[in-house]
Short mmCIF file of C-alpha atoms in Angstrom, two decimals:
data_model
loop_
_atom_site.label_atom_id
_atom_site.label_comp_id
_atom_site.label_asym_id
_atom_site.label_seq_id
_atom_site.Cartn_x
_atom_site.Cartn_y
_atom_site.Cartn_z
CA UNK A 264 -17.99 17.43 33.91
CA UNK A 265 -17.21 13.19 34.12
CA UNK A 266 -18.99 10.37 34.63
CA UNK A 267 -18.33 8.67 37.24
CA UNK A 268 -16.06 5.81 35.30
CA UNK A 269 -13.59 8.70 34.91
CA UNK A 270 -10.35 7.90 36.91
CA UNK A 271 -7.59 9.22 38.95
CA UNK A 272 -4.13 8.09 38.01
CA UNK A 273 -0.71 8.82 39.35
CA UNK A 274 1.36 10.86 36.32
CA UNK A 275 4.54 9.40 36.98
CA UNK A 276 2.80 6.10 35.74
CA UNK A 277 2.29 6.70 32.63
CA UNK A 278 5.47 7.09 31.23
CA UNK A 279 5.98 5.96 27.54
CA UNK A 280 9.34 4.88 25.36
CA UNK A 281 7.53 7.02 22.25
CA UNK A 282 4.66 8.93 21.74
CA UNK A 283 2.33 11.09 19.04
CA UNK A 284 0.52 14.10 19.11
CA UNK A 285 -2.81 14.48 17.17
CA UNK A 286 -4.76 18.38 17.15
CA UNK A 287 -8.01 19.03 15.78
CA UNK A 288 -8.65 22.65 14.78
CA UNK A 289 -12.33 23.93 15.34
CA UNK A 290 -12.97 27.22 15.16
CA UNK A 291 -15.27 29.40 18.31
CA UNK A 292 -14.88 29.20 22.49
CA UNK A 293 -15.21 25.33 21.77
CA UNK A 294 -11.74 25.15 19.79
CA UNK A 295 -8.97 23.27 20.76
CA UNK A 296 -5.70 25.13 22.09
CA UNK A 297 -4.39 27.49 19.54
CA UNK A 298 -1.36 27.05 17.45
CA UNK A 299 1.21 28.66 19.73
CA UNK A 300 -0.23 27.37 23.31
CA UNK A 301 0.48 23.91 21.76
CA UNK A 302 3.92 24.29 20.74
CA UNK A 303 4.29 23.73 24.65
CA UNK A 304 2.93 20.35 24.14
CA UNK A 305 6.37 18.66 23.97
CA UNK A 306 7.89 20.47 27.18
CA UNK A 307 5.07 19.30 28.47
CA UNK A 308 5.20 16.04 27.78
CA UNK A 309 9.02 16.06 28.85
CA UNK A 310 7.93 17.30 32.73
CA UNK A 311 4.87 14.96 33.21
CA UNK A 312 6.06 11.97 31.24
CA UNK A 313 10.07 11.83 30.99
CA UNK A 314 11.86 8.84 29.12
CA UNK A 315 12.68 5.80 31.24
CA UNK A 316 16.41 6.92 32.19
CA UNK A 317 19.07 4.16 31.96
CA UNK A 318 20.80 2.84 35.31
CA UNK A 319 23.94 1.89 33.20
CA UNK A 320 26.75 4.24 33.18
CA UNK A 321 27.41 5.10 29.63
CA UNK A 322 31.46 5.70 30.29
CA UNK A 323 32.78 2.48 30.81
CA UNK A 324 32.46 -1.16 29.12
CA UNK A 325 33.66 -4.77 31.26
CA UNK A 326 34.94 -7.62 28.54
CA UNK A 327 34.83 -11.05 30.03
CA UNK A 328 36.70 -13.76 28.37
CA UNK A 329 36.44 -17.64 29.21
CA UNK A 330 39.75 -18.89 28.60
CA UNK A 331 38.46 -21.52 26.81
CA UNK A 332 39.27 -23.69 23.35
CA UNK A 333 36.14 -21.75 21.62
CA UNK A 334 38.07 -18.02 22.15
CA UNK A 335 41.72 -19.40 21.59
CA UNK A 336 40.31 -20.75 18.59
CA UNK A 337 38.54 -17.63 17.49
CA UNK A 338 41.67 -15.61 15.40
CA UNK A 339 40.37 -16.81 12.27
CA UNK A 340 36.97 -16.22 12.44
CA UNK A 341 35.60 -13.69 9.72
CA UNK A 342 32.92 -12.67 12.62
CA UNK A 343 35.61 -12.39 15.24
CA UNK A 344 37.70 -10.41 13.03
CA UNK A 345 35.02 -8.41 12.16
CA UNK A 346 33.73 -7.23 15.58
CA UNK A 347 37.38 -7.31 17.66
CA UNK A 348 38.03 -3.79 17.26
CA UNK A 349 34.91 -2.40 18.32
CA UNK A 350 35.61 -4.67 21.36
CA UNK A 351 39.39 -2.97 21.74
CA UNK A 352 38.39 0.66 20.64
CA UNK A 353 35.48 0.59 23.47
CA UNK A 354 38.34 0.70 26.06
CA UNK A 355 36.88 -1.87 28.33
CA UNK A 356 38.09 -3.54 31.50
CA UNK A 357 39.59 -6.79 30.63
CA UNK A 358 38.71 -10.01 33.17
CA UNK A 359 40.38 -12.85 32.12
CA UNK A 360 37.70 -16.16 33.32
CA UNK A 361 40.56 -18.98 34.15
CA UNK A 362 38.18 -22.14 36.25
CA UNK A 363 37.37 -20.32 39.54
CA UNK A 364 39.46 -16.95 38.88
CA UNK A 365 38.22 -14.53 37.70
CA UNK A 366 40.71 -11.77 37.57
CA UNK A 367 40.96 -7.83 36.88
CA UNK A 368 43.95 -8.07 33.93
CA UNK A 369 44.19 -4.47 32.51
CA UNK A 370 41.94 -1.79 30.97
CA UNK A 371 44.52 -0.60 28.80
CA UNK A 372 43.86 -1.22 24.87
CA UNK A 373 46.90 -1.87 23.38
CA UNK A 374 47.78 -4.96 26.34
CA UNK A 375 44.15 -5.70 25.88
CA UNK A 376 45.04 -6.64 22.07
CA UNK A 377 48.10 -8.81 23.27
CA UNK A 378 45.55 -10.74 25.60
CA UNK A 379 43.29 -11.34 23.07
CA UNK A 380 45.98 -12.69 20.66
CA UNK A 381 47.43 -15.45 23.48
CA UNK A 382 44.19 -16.96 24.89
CA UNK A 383 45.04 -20.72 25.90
CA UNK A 384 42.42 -23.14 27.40
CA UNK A 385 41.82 -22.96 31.35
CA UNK A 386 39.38 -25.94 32.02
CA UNK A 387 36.01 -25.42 34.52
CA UNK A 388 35.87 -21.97 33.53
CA UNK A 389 32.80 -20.56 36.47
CA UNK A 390 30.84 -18.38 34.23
CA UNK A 391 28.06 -18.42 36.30
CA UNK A 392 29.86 -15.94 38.62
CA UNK A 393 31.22 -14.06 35.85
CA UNK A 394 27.42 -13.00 34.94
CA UNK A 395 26.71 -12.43 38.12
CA UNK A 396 29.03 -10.10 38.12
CA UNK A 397 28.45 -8.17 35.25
CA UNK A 398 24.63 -8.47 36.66
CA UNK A 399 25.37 -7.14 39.99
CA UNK A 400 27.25 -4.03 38.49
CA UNK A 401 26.00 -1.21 36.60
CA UNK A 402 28.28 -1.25 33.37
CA UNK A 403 27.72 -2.56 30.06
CA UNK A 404 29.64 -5.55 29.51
CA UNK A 405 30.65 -8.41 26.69
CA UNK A 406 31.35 -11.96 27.82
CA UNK A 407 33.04 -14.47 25.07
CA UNK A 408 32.33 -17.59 25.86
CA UNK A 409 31.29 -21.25 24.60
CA UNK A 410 28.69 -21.16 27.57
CA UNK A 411 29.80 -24.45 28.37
CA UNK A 412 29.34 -24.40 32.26
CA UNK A 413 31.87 -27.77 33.55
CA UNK A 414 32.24 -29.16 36.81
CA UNK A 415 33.78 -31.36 38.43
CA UNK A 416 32.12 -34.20 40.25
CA UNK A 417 28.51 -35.77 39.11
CA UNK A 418 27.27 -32.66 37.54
CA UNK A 419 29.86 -32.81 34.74
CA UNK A 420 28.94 -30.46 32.00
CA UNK A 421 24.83 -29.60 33.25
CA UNK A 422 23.62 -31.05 31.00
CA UNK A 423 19.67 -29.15 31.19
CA UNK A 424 20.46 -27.21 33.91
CA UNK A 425 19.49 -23.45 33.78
CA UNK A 426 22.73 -22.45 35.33
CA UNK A 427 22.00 -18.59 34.17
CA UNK A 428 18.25 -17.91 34.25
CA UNK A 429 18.17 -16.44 37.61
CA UNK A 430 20.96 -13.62 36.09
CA UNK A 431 18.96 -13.38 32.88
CA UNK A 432 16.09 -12.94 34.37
CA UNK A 433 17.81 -9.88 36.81
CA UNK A 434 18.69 -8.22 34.02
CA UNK A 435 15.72 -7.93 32.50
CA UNK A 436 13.89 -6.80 35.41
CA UNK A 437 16.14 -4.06 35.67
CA UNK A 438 14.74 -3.13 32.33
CA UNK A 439 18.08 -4.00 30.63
CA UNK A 440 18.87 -5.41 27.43
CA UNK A 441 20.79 -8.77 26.39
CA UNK A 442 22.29 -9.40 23.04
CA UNK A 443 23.68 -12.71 22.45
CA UNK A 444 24.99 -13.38 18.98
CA UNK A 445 25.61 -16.99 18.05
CA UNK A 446 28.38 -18.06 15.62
CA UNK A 447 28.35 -22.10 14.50
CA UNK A 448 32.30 -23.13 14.60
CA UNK A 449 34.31 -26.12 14.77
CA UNK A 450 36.02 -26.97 17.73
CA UNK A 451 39.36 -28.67 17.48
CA UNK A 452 38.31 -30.10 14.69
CA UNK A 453 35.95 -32.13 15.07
CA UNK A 454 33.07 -30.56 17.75
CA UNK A 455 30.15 -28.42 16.22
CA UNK A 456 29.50 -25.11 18.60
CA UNK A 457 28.86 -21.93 18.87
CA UNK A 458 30.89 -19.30 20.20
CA UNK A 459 28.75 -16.53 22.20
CA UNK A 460 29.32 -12.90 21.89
CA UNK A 461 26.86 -12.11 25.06
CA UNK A 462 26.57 -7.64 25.41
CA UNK A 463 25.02 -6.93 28.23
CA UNK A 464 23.90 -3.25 27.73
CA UNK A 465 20.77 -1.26 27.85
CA UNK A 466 19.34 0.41 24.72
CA UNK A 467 18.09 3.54 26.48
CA UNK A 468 21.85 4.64 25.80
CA UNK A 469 22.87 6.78 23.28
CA UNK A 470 25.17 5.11 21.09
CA UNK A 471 25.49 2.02 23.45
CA UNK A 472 28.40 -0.70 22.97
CA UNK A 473 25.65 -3.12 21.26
CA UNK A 474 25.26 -0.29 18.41
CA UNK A 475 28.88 -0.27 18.02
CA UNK A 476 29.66 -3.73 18.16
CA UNK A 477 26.37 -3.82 15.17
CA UNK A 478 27.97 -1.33 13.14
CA UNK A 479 31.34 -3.23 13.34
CA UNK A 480 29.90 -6.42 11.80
CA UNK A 481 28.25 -5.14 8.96
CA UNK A 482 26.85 -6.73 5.75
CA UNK A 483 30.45 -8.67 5.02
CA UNK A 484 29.92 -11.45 7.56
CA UNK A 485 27.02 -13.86 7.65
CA UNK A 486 26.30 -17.50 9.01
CA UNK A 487 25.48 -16.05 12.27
CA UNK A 488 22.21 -15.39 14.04
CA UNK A 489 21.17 -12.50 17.23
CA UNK A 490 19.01 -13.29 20.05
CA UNK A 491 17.50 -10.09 22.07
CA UNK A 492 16.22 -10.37 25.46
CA UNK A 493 14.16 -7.71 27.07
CA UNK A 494 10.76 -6.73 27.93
CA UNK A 495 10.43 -3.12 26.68
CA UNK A 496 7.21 -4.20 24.16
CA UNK A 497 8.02 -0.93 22.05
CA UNK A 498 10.74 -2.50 20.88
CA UNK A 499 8.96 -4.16 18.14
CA UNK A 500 7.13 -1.68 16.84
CA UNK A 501 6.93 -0.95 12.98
CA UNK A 502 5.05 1.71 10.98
CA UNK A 503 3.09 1.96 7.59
CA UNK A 504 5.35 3.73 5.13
CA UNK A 505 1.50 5.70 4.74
CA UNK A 506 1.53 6.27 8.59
CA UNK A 507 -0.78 7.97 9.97
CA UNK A 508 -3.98 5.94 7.89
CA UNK A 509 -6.30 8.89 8.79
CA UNK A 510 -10.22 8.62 7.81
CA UNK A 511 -10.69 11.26 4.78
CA UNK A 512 -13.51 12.71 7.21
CA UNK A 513 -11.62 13.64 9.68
CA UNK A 514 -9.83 16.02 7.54
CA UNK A 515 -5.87 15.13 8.58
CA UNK A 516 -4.44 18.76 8.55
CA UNK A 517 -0.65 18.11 7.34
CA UNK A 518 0.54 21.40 7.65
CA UNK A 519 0.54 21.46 11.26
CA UNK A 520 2.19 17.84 11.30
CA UNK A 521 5.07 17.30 13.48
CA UNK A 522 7.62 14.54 13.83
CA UNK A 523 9.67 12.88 16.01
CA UNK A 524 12.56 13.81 14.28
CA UNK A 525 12.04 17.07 14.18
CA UNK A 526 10.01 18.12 17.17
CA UNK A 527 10.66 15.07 19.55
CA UNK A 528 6.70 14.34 19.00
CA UNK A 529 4.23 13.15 16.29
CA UNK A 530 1.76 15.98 15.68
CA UNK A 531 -1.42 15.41 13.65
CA UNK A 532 -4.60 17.33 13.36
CA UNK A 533 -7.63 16.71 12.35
CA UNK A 534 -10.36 18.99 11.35
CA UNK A 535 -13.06 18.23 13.33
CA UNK A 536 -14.79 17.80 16.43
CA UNK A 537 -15.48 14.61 18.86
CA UNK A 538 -19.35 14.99 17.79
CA UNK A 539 -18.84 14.60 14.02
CA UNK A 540 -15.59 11.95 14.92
CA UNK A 541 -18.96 10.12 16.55
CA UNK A 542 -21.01 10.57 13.30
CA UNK A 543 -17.95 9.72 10.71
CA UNK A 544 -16.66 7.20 12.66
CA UNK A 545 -19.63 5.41 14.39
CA UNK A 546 -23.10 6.57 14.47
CA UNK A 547 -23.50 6.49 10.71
CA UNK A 548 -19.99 4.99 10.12
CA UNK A 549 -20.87 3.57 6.08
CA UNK A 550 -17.80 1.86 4.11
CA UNK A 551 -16.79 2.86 0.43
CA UNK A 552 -20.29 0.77 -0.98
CA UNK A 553 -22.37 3.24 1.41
CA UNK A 554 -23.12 0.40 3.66
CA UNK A 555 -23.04 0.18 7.46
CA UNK A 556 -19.42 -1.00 9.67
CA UNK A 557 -21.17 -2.93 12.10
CA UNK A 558 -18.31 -1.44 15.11
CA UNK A 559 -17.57 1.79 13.05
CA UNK A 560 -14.37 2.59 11.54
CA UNK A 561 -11.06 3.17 12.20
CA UNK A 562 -9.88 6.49 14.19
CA UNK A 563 -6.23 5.73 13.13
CA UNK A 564 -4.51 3.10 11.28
CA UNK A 565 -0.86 2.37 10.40
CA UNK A 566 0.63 0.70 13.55
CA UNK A 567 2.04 -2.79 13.73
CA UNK A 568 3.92 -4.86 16.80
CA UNK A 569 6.13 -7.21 14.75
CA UNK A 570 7.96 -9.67 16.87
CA UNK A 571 10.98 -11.74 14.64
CA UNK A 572 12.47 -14.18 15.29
CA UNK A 573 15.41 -12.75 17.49
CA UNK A 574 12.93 -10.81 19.99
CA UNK A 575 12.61 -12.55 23.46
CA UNK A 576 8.47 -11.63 23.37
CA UNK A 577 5.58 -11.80 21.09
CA UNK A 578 3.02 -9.42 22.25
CA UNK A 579 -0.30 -11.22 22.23
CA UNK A 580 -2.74 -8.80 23.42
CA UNK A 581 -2.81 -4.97 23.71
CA UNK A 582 -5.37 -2.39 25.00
CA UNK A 583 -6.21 1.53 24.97
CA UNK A 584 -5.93 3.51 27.95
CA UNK A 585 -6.81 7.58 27.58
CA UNK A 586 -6.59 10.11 30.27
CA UNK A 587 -7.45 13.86 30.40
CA UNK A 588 -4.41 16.71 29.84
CA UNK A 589 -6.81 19.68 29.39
CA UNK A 590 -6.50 20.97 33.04
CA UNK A 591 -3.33 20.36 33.28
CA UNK A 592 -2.22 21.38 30.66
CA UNK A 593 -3.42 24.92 30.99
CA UNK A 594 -2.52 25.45 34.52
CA UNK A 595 1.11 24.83 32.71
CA UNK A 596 0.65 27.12 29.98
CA UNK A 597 -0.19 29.90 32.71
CA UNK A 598 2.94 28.84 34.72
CA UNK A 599 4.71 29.23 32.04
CA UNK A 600 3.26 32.61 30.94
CA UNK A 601 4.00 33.96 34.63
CA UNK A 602 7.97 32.94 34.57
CA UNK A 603 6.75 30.19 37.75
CA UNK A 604 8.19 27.11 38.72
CA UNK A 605 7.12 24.44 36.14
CA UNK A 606 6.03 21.34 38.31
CA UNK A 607 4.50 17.93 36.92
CA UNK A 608 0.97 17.69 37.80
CA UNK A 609 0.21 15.02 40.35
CA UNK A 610 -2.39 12.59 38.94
CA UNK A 611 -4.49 12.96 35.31
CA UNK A 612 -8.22 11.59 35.24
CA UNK A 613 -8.38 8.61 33.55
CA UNK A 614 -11.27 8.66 30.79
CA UNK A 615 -13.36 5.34 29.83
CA UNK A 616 -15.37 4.32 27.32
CA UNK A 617 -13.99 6.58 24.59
CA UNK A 618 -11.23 4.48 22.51
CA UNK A 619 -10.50 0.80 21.86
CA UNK A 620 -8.35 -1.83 19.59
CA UNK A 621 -9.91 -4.02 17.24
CA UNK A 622 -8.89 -7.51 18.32
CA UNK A 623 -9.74 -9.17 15.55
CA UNK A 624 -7.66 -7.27 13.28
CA UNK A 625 -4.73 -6.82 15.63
CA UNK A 626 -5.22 -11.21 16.42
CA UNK A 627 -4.91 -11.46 12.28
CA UNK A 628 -2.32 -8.86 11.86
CA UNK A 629 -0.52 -7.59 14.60
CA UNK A 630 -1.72 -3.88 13.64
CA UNK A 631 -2.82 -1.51 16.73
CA UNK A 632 -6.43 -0.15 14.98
CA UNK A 633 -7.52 2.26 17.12
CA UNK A 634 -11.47 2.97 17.22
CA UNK A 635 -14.37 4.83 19.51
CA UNK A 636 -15.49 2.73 21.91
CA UNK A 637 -19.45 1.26 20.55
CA UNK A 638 -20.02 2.88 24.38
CA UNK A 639 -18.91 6.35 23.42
CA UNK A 640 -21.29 9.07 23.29
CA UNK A 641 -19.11 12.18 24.70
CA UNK A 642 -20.05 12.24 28.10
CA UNK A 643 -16.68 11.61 29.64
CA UNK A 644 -15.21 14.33 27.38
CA UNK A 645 -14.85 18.34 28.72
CA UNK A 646 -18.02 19.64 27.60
CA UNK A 647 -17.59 23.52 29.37
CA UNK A 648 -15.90 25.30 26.39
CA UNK A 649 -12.47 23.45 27.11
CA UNK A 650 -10.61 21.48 24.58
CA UNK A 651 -9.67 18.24 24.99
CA UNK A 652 -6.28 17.23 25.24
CA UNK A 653 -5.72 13.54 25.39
CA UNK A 654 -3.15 10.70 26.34
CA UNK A 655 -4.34 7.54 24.11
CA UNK A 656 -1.56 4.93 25.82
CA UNK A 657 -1.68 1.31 23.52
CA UNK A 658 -0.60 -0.93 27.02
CA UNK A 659 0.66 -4.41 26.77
CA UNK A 660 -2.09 -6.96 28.46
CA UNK A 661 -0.63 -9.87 27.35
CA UNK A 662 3.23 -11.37 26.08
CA UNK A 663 4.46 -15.15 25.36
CA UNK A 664 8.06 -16.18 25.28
CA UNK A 665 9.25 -16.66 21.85
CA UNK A 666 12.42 -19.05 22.03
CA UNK A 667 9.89 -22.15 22.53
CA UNK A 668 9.41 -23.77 19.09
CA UNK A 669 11.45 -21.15 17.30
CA UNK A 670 13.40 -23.40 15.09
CA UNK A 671 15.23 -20.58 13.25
CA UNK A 672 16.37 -19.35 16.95
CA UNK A 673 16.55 -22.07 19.55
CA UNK A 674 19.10 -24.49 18.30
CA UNK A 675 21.36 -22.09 17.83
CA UNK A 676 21.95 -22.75 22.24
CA UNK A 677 21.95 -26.13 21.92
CA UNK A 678 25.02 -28.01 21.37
CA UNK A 679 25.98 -32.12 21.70
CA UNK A 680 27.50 -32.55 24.40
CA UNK A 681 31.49 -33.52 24.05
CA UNK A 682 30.83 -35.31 28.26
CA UNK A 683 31.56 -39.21 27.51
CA UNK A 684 28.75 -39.76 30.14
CA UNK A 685 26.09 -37.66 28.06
CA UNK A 686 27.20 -39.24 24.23
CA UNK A 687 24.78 -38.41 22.09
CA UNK A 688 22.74 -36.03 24.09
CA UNK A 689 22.54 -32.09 23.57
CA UNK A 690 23.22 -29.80 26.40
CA UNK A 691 20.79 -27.21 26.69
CA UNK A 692 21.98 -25.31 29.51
CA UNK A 693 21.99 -22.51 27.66
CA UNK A 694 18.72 -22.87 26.03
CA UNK A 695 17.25 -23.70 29.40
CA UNK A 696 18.58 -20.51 31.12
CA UNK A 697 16.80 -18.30 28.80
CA UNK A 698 13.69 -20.27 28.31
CA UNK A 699 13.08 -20.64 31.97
CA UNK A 700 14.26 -16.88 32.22
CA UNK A 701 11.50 -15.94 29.85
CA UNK A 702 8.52 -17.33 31.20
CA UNK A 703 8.75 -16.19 34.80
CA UNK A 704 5.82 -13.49 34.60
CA UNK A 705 7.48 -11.54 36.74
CA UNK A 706 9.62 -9.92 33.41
CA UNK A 707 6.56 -10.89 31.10
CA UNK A 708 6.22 -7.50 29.32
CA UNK A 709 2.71 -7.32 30.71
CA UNK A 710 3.70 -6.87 34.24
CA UNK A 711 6.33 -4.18 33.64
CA UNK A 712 5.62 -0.74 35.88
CA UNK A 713 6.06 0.70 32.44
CA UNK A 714 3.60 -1.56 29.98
CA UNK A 715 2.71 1.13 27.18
CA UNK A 716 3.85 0.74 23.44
CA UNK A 717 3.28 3.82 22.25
CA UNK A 718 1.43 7.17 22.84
CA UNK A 719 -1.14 9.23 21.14
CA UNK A 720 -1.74 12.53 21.92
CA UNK A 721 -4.96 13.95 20.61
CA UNK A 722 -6.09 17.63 21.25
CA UNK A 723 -9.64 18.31 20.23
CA UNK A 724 -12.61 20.48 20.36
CA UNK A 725 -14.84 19.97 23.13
CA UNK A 726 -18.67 18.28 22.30
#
């Protein structure tokens, strides 16, 4: 039925943040399943390939404050303002950061408001314990802070040191997500800085503190920038307001279109079969002057990975991984038809040498062009009467850091240092703690358990 490149996978690894369904309606034994088998589809999906689940609870928010010049200071800040009563109205557990103590104050919000209103300066505050902290737990959490991380004794301010990338770089692994939002101020006076609004939070959550605390600001304030580190590579994704850029051939059959928002997947179907796919798209693949594509053309179009400026990651490299549903699949529609337990399947076959990205176009681009494989000629595709349904992953194979000559991002955590010793230098603790954070490969988005971007599913004739 395969080749021998066909291969065995476990299902639970294969888990993706969003997916799409594609159908392809042929008539005869060789059609693809019929219009009420695949309504299962996105049950299906759900058993075999559930949405990462967040380890945060959702119920309860920590707020750490460093008593510190930057948040006594902050009352008449149009940002602060802006963004306080989200902080309040979330009902968090107050810790008041005072040097070394760090202590539980209240987690009611009306004493929580007084707090917040009589802030005075506590020198040495040890923030580096606070985030481990916060780290360590499992509750979303917003620290206010200058990030200024003073010590007594010959390390004095730390000046470069990367008091926080170990933490960071926890988080992340954890597959959490780290806001910090940046607001230039005036200390006393006379010191430029930036007061920190750090949420710690993880965007698998339904209406997480970070969406709050978004909403809250809204389009009033400005002079402020975001940073966003995590390593979930779908996070950038972006579609073509034409999405999905189908080849006229294939015969896209929008009435049996789906959508996310409706169905929880992407259906599309397309009026043909894997042999003519072949001819359209390969074999005798001609562009719009009738002349050859030397590499055929385009099976779908319309999918970008856009990294800005705020994202921890660009995504440099992406491939195509597609495995077999069919048999799966219909030993799940017959559970399902016999009232049985519904079970996920244990492993799908992996098929090869069927799909693949254009490199060139995503290099230039950032677009996610998916095309047949120049190997492809059916052979790893059900050929016994079967349809085939398939799971077209787009994986992550290769991420840089993006705080390293981002101009519009990275001074925003770096600061002159107000240390007589260090006049006229900038501490870049801050800077430092996310850089080095960033390019330890072992949160690169390439070497998460979970490296897809997106999902395709594509249910087809057979050949």
């Amino acid at each position: 039925m395969f080749k021998s490149i066909v291969q065995t996978v476990a299902a639970g690894a294969l888990t993706a943040g969003l997916c799409v369904v594609a159908l392809s309606s042929c008539s005869g034994p060789a059609s693809p399943f019929d219009g009420e088998s695949i309504k299962k589809l996105p049950e299906f999906v759900g058993l075999n390939f559930p949405a990462e689940a967040a380890a945060l609870r959702s119920d309860s928010i920590d707020l750490y404050v460093d008593y510190s010049t930057c948040v006594a200071e902050a009352s008449g800040s149009p940002f602060y303002q802006a963004v306080q009563p989200a902080i309040i109205d979330a009902a968090p557990t107050f810790y008041s950061i005072k040097g070394n103590a760090i202590t539980k104050e209240t987690d009611d919000k009306q004493q929580i408001f007084a707090l917040l209103r009589t802030i005075k300066e506590v020198n040495n505050a040890d923030l580096k314990t606070a985030v481990q902290n916060i780290v360590n737990g499992d509750r979303q959490a917003i620290l206010l802070t200058d990030a200024e991380y003073f010590m007594k004794g010959v390390t004095g301010d730390n000046l470069n040191n990367p008091y926080l990338a170990d933490h960071f770089r926890n988080w992340m692994s954890k597959g959490n997500d780290l806001y910090i939002y940046c607001e230039p101020y005036i200390e006393s006076g006379k010191f430029s800085k930036y007061r920190y609004y750090m949420i710690f939070t993880d965007d698998r959550i339904a209406d997480n503190f970070h969406d709050r605390f978004r909403k809250s600001l809204g389009s009033a304030v400005s002079g402020y920038k975001m940073y966003h580190l995590s390593n979930k590579p779908y996070e950038t994704l972006a579609f073509d307001s034409s999405y999905p850029i189908v080849d006229q051939n294939l015969s896209l059959n929008t009435d049996s279109r789906m959508t996310p928002a409706k169905d929880g997947v992407d259906m599309q179907e397309y009026m043909t079969d894997w042999k003519n796919i072949n001819k359209y798209l390969l074999a005798e693949a001609v562009n719009a002057m009738g002349n050859p594509v030397p590499g055929g053309l385009p099976l779908l179009r319309g999918i970008y990975l856009k990294a800005s400026p705020s994202d921890a990651y660009k995504v440099t490299g992406v491939d195509v991984k597609v495995y077999q549903l069919t048999p799966a699949y219909m030993q799940y529609l017959d559970s399902v038809q016999a009232n049985g337990s519904l079970l996920p399947a244990e492993a799908f076959d992996e098929v090869r040498d069927l799909l693949t990205i254009n490199k060139k176009v995503f290099d230039e681009s950032g677009e996610i062009m998916l095309q047949l494989d120049e190997k492809m000629d059916g052979t790893t595709l059900l050929a016994d009467g079967n349809p085939n349904l398939l799971k077209v992953d787009f994986v992550v194979t290769d991420a840089v850091e993006n705080l390293s000559g981002n101009d519009d991002m990275a001074g925003m955590f770096k600061w002159q240092s107000i240390q007589s010793a260090n006049e006229g230098r900038f501490n870049t603790s801050l800077y430092e703690s996310i850089r080095q954070a960033l390019i330890n490969d072992s949160v690169n988005p390439r070497n998460r358990k979970n490296n897809v971007i997106y999902t395709i599913y594509l249910n087809t004739c057979n050949l």
